[in-house]
Tab-separated table of C-alpha atoms in Angstrom:
chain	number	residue	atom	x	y	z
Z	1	UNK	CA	-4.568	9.706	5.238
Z	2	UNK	CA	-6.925	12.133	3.581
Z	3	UNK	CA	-9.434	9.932	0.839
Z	4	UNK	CA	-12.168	11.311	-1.291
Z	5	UNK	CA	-13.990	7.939	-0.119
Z	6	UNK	CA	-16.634	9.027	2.151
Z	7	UNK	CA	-18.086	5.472	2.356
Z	8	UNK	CA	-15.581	4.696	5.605
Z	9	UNK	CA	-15.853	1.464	8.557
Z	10	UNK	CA	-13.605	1.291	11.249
Z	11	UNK	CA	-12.937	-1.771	12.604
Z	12	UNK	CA	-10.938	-4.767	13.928
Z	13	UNK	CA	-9.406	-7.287	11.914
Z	14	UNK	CA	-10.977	-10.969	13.467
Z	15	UNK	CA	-9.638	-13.120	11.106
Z	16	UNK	CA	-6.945	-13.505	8.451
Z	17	UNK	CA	-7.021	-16.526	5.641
Z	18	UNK	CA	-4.578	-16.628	3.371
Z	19	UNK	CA	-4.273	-18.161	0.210
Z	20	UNK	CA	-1.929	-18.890	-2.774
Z	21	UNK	CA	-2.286	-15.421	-4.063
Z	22	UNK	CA	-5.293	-13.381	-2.236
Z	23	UNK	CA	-6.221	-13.436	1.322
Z	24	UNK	CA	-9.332	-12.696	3.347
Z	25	UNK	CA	-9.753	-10.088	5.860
Z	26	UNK	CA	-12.935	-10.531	8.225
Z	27	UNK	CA	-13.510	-7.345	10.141
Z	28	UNK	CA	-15.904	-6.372	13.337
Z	29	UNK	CA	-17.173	-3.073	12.307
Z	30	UNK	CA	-19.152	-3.408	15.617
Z	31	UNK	CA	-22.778	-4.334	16.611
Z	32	UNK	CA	-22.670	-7.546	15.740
Z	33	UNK	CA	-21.797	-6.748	12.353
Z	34	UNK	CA	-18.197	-8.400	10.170
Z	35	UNK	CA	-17.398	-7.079	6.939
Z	36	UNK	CA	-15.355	-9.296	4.291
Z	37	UNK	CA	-12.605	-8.244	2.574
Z	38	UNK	CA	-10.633	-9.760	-0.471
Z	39	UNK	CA	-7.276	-8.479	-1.034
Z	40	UNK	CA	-3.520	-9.504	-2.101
Z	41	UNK	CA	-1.517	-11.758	0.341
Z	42	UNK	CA	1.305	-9.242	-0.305
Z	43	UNK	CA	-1.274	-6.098	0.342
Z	44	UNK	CA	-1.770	-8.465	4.096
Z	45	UNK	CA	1.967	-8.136	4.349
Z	46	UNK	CA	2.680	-4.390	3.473
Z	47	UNK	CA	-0.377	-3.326	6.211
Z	48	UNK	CA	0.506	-5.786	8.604
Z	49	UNK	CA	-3.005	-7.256	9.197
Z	50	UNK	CA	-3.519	-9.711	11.561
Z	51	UNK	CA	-6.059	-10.159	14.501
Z	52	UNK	CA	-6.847	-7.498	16.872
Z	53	UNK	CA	-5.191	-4.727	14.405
Z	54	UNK	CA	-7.527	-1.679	14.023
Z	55	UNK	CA	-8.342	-1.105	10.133
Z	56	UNK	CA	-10.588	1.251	8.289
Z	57	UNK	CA	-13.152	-0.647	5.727
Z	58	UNK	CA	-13.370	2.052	2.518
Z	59	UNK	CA	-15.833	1.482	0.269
Z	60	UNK	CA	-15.623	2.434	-3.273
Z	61	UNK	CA	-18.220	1.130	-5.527
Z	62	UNK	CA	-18.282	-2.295	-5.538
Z	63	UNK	CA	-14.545	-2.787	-4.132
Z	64	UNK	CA	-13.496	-2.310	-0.427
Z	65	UNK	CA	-10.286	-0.892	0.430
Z	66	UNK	CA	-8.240	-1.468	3.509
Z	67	UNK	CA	-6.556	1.100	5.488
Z	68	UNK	CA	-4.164	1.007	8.157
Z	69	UNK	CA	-2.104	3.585	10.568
């Protein structure tokens, strides 16, 4: 996947919380450090995100972006 993003975190998913409509995905981008990410359940779904599944974080203004292989 080739981005013009250059703002990029790699990472593993920790945690998963879905809601009605959006979920959130907490992330370990390493050193101690977990990102936040809200995005649609169905976006969850289609990327198959749950624990332990390797993501990259983009970051494009104010929005982050999920990733996945």
């Amino acid at each position: 996947m080739k981005l013009s993003a250059r703002n990029v975190l790699t990472g593993t998913v920790v945690d998963v919380t879905k809601g009605a409509v959006a979920a959130k995905v907490k992330i370990d981008i390493g050193g101690g450090h977990h990102i936040t990410s809200t995005v649609t359940v169905e976006a969850v779904e289609e990327l198959r995100l749950e624990k332990g599944k390797s993501v990259s974080a983009i970051i494009k203004a104010s929005d982050i972006i999920l990733g996945a292989d």
